[in-house]
PDB file of C-alpha atoms and ligand atoms in Angstrom:
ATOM      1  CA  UNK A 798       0.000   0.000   0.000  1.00 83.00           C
ATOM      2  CA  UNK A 799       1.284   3.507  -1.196  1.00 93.00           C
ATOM      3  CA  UNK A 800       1.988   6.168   2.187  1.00 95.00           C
ATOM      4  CA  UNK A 801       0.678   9.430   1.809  1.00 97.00           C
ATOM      5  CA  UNK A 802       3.667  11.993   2.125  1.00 97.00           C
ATOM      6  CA  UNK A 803       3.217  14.992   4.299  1.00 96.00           C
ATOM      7  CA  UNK A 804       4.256  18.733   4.324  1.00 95.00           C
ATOM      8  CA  UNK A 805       6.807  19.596   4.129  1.00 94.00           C
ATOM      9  CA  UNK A 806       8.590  16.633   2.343  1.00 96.00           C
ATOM     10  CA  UNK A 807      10.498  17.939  -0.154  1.00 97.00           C
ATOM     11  CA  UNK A 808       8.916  16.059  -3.150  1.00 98.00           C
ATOM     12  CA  UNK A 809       5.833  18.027  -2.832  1.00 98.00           C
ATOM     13  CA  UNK A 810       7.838  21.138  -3.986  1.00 98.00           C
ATOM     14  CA  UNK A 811       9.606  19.056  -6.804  1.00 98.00           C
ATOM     15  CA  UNK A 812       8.512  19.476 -10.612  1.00 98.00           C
ATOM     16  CA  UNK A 813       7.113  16.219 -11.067  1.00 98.00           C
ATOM     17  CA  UNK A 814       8.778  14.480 -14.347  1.00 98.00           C
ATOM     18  CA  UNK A 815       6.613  13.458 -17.689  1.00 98.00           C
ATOM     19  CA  UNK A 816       5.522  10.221 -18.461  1.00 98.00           C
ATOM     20  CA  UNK A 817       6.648   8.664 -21.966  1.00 97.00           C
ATOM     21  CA  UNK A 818       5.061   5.587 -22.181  1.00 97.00           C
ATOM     22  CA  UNK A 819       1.471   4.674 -20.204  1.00 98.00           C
ATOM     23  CA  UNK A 820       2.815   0.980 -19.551  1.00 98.00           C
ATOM     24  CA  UNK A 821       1.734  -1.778 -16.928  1.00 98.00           C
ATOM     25  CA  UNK A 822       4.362  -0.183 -14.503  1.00 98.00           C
ATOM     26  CA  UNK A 823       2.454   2.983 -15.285  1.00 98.00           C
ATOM     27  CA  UNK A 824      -1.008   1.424 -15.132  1.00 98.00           C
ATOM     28  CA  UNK A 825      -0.048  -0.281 -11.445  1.00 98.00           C
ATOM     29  CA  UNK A 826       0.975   2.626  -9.940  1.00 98.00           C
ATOM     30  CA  UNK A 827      -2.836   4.651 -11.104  1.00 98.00           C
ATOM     31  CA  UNK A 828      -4.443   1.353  -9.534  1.00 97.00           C
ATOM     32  CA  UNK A 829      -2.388   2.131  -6.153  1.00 98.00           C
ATOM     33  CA  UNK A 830      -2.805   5.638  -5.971  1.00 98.00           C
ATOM     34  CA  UNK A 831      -6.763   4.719  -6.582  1.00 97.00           C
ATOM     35  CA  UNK A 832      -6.945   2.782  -4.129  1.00 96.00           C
ATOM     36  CA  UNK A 833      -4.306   4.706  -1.697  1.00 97.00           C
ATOM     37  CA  UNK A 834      -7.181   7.373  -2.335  1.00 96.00           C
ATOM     38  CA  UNK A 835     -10.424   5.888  -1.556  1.00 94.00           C
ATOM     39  CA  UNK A 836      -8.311   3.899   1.735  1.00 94.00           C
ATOM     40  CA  UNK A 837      -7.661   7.811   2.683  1.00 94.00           C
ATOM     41  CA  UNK A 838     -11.152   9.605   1.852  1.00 91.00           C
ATOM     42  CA  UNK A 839      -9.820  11.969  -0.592  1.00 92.00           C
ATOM     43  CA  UNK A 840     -11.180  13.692  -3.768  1.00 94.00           C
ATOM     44  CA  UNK A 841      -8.295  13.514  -6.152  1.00 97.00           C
ATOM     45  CA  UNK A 842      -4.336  12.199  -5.450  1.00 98.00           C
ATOM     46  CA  UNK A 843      -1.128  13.262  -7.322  1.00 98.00           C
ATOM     47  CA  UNK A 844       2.018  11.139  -7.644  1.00 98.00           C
ATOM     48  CA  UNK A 845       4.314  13.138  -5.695  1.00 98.00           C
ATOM     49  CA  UNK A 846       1.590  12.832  -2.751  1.00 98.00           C
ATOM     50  CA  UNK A 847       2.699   9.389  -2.705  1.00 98.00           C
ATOM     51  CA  UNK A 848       6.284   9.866  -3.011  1.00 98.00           C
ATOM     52  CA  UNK A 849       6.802   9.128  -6.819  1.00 98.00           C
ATOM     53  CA  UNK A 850       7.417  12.381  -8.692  1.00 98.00           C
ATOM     54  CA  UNK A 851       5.782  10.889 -11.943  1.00 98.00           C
ATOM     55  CA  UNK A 852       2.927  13.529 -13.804  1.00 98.00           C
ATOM     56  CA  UNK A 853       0.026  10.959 -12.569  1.00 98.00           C
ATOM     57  CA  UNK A 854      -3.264  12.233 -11.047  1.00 98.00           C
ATOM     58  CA  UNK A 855      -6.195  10.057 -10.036  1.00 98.00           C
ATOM     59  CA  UNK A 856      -9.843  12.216  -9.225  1.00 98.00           C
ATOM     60  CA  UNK A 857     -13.168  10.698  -8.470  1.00 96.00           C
ATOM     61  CA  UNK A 858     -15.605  13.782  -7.898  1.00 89.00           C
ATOM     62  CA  UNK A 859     -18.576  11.266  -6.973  1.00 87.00           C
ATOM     63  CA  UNK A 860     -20.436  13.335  -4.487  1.00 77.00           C
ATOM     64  CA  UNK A 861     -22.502  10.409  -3.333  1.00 77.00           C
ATOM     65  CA  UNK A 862     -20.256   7.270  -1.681  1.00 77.00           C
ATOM     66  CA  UNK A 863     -22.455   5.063  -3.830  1.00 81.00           C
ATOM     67  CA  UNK A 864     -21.098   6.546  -6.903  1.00 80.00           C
ATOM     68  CA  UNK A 865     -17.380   6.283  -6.466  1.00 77.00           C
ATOM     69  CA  UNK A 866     -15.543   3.814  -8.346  1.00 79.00           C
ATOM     70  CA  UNK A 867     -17.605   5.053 -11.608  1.00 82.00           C
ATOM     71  CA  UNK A 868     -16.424   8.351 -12.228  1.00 86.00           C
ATOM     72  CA  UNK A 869     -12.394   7.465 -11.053  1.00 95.00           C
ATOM     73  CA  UNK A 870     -10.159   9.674 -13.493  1.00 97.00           C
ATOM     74  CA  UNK A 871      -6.557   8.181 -14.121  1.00 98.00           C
ATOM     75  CA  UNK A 872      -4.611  10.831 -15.442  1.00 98.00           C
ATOM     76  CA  UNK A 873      -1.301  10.844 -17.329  1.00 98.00           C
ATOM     77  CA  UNK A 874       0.644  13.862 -18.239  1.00 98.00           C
ATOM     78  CA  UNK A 875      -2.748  16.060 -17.166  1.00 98.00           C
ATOM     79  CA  UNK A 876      -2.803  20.123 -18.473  1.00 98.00           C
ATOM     80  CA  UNK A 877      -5.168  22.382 -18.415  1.00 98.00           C
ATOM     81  CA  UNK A 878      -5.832  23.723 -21.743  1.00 98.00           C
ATOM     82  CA  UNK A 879      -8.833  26.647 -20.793  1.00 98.00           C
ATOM     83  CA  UNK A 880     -10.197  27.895 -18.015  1.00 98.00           C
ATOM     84  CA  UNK A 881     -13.140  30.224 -17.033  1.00 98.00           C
ATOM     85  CA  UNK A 882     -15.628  31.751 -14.405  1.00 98.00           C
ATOM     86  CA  UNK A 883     -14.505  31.927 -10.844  1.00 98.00           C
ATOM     87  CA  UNK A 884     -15.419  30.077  -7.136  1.00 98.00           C
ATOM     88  CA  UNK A 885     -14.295  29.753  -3.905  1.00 98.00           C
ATOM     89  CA  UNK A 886     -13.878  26.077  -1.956  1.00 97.00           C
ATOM     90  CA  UNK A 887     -12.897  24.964   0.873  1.00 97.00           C
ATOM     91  CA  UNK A 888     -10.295  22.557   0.083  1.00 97.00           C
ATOM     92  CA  UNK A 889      -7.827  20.277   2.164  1.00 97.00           C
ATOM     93  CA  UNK A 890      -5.356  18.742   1.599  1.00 97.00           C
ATOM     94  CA  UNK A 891      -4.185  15.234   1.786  1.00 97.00           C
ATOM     95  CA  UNK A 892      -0.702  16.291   2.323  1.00 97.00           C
ATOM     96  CA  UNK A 893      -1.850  18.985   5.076  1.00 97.00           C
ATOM     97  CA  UNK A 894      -4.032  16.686   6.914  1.00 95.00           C
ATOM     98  CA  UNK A 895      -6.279  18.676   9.706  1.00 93.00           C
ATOM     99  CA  UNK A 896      -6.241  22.024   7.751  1.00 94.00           C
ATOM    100  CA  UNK A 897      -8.877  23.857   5.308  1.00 96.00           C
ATOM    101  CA  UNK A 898      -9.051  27.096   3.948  1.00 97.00           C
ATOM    102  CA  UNK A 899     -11.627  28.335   1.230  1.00 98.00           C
ATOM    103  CA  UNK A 900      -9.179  29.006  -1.922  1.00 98.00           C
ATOM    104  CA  UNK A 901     -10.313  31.389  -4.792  1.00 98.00           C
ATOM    105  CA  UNK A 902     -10.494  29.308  -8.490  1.00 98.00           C
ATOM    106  CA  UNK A 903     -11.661  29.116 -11.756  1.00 98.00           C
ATOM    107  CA  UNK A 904     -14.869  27.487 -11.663  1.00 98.00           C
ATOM    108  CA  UNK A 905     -14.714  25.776 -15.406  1.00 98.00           C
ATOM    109  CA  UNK A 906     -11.569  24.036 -16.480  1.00 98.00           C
ATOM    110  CA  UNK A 907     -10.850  21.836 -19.624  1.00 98.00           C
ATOM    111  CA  UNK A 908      -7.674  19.826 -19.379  1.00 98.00           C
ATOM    112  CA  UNK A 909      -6.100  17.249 -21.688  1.00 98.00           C
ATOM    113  CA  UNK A 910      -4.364  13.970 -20.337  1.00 98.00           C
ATOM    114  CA  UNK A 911      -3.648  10.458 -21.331  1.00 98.00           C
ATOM    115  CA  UNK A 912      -5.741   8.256 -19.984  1.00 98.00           C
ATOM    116  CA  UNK A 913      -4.401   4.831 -18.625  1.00 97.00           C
ATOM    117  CA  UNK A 914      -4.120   2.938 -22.053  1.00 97.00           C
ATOM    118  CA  UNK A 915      -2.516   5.757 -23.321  1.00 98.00           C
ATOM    119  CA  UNK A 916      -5.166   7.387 -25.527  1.00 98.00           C
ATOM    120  CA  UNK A 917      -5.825  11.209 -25.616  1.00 98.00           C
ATOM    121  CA  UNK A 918      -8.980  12.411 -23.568  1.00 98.00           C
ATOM    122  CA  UNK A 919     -10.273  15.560 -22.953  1.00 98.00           C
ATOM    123  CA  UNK A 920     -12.279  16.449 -19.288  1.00 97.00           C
ATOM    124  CA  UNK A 921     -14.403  19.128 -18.743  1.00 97.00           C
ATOM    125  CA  UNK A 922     -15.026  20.264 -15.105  1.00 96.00           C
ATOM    126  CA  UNK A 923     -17.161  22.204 -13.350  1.00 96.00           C
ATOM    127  CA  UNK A 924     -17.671  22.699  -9.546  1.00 95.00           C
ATOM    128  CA  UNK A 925     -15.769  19.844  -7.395  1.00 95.00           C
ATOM    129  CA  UNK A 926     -14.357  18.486 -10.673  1.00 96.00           C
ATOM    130  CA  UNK A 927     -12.755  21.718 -11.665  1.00 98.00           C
ATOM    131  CA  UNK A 928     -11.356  22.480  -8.292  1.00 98.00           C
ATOM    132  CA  UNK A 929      -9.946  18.809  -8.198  1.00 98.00           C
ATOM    133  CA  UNK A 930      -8.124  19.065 -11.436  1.00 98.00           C
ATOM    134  CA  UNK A 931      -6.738  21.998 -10.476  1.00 98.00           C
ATOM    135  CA  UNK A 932      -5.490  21.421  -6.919  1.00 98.00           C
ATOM    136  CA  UNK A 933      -4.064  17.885  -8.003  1.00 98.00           C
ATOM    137  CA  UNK A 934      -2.656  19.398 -11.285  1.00 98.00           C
ATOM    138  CA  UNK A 935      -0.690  22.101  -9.434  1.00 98.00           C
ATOM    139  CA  UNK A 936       0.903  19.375  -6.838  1.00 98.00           C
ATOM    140  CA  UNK A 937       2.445  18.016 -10.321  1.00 98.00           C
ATOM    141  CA  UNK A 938       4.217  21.656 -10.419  1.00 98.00           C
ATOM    142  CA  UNK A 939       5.104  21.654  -6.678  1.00 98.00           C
ATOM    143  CA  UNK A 940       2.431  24.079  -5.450  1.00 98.00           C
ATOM    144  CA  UNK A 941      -0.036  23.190  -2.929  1.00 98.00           C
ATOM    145  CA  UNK A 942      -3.455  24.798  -2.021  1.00 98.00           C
ATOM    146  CA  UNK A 943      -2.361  26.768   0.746  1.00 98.00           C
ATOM    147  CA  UNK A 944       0.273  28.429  -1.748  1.00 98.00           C
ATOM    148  CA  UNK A 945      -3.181  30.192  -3.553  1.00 98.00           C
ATOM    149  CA  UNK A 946      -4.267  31.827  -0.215  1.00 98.00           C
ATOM    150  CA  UNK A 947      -3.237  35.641   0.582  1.00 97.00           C
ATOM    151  CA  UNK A 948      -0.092  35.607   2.202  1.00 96.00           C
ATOM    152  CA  UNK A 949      -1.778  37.013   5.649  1.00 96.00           C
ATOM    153  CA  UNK A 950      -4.200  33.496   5.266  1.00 96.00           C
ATOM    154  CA  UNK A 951      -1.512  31.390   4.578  1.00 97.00           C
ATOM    155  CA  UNK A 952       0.669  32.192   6.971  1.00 96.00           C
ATOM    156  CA  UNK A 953      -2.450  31.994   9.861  1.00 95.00           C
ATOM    157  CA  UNK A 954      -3.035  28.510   8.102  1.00 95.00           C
ATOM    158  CA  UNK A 955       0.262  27.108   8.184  1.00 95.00           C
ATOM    159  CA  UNK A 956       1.399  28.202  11.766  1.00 94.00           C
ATOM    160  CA  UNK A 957      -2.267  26.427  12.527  1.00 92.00           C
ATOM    161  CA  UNK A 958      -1.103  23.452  10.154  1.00 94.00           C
ATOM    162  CA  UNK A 959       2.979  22.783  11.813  1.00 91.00           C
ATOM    163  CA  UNK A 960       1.237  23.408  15.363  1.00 90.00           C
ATOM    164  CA  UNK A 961      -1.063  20.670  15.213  1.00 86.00           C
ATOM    165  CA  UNK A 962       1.527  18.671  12.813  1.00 80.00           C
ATOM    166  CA  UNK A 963       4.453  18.980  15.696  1.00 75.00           C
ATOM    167  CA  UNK A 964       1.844  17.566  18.381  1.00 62.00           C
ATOM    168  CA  UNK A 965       1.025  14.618  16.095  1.00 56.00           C
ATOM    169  CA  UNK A 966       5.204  13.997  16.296  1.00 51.00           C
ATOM    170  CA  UNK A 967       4.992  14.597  19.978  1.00 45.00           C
ATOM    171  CA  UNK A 968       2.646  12.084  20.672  1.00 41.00           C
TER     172      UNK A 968
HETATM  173 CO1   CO B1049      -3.609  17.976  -2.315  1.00 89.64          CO
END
């Protein structure tokens, strides 16, 4: 089973590296981070979450528990090709476990990715699925949620964030 990697690791600031060919290998890691992701409750999971700095994003935006598993995304070499409108949602973080902070987005996206037999797919989001692509999209560039927040609100979030994260080490 794949760990989840916590802030601040240094991977999670790392440029993750393209994929060149969607193989098995390839294919074996998107059914671990899957399943890394529904074991840990989360919306979406990038590879350098999970300590392999590949350009590999999984996303199910099922808003109903009965649904997941039927809209799971596996993502290869994701990018965002247009964006529009705006919203604000209160994302976390598996990386930053125990923090939230309502983060200012685009509220349309359309990205481009391989999917996991290697064939060209286009995703349009809205809502959740926007705000997924782009929060696991930018951990593929080394920038996390919190890094979108005014630099007052981050730094209130992150002295909140290494707080609880040094009692967790304490215990
Ligand atoms: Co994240």
């Amino acid at each position: 089973m794949l760990k989840i990697i916590t802030y601040p690791a240094p991977i999670l600031r790392q440029i993750a590296e393209g994929v060149t060919t969607v193989d098995d290998e390839v294919r074996g890691i998107l059914d671990e981070m899957t399943k890394c992701m529904y074991a840990s409750g989360g919306v979406g999971l990038a590879a350098p979450q999970v300590g392999i700095s590949r350009r590999l994003v999984v996303i199910d935006p099922a808003e109903e528990e009965e649904d997941m598993g039927k809209t799971v995304l596996k993502l290869v070499n994701p990018r965002i090709v247009s964006s529009s409108g705006k919203l604000v949602w209160s994302e976390g973080c598996l990386s930053l476990p125990g923090i939230n902070a309502d983060v200012e987005r685009n509220d349309r996206v359309t990205a481009e990715a391989l999917n996991e037999n290697g064939e060209s797919i286009t995703i349009e989001g809205e809502g959740l699925l926007a705000v997924a692509l782009q929060h696991e999209l930018d951990h593929l560039d080394g920038v996390l949620f919190v890094d979108r927040l005014s630099r007052l609100k981050k730094k209130l979030v992150m002295r909140n964030y290494l707080r609880q994260a040094g009692k967790h080490t304490e215990e």
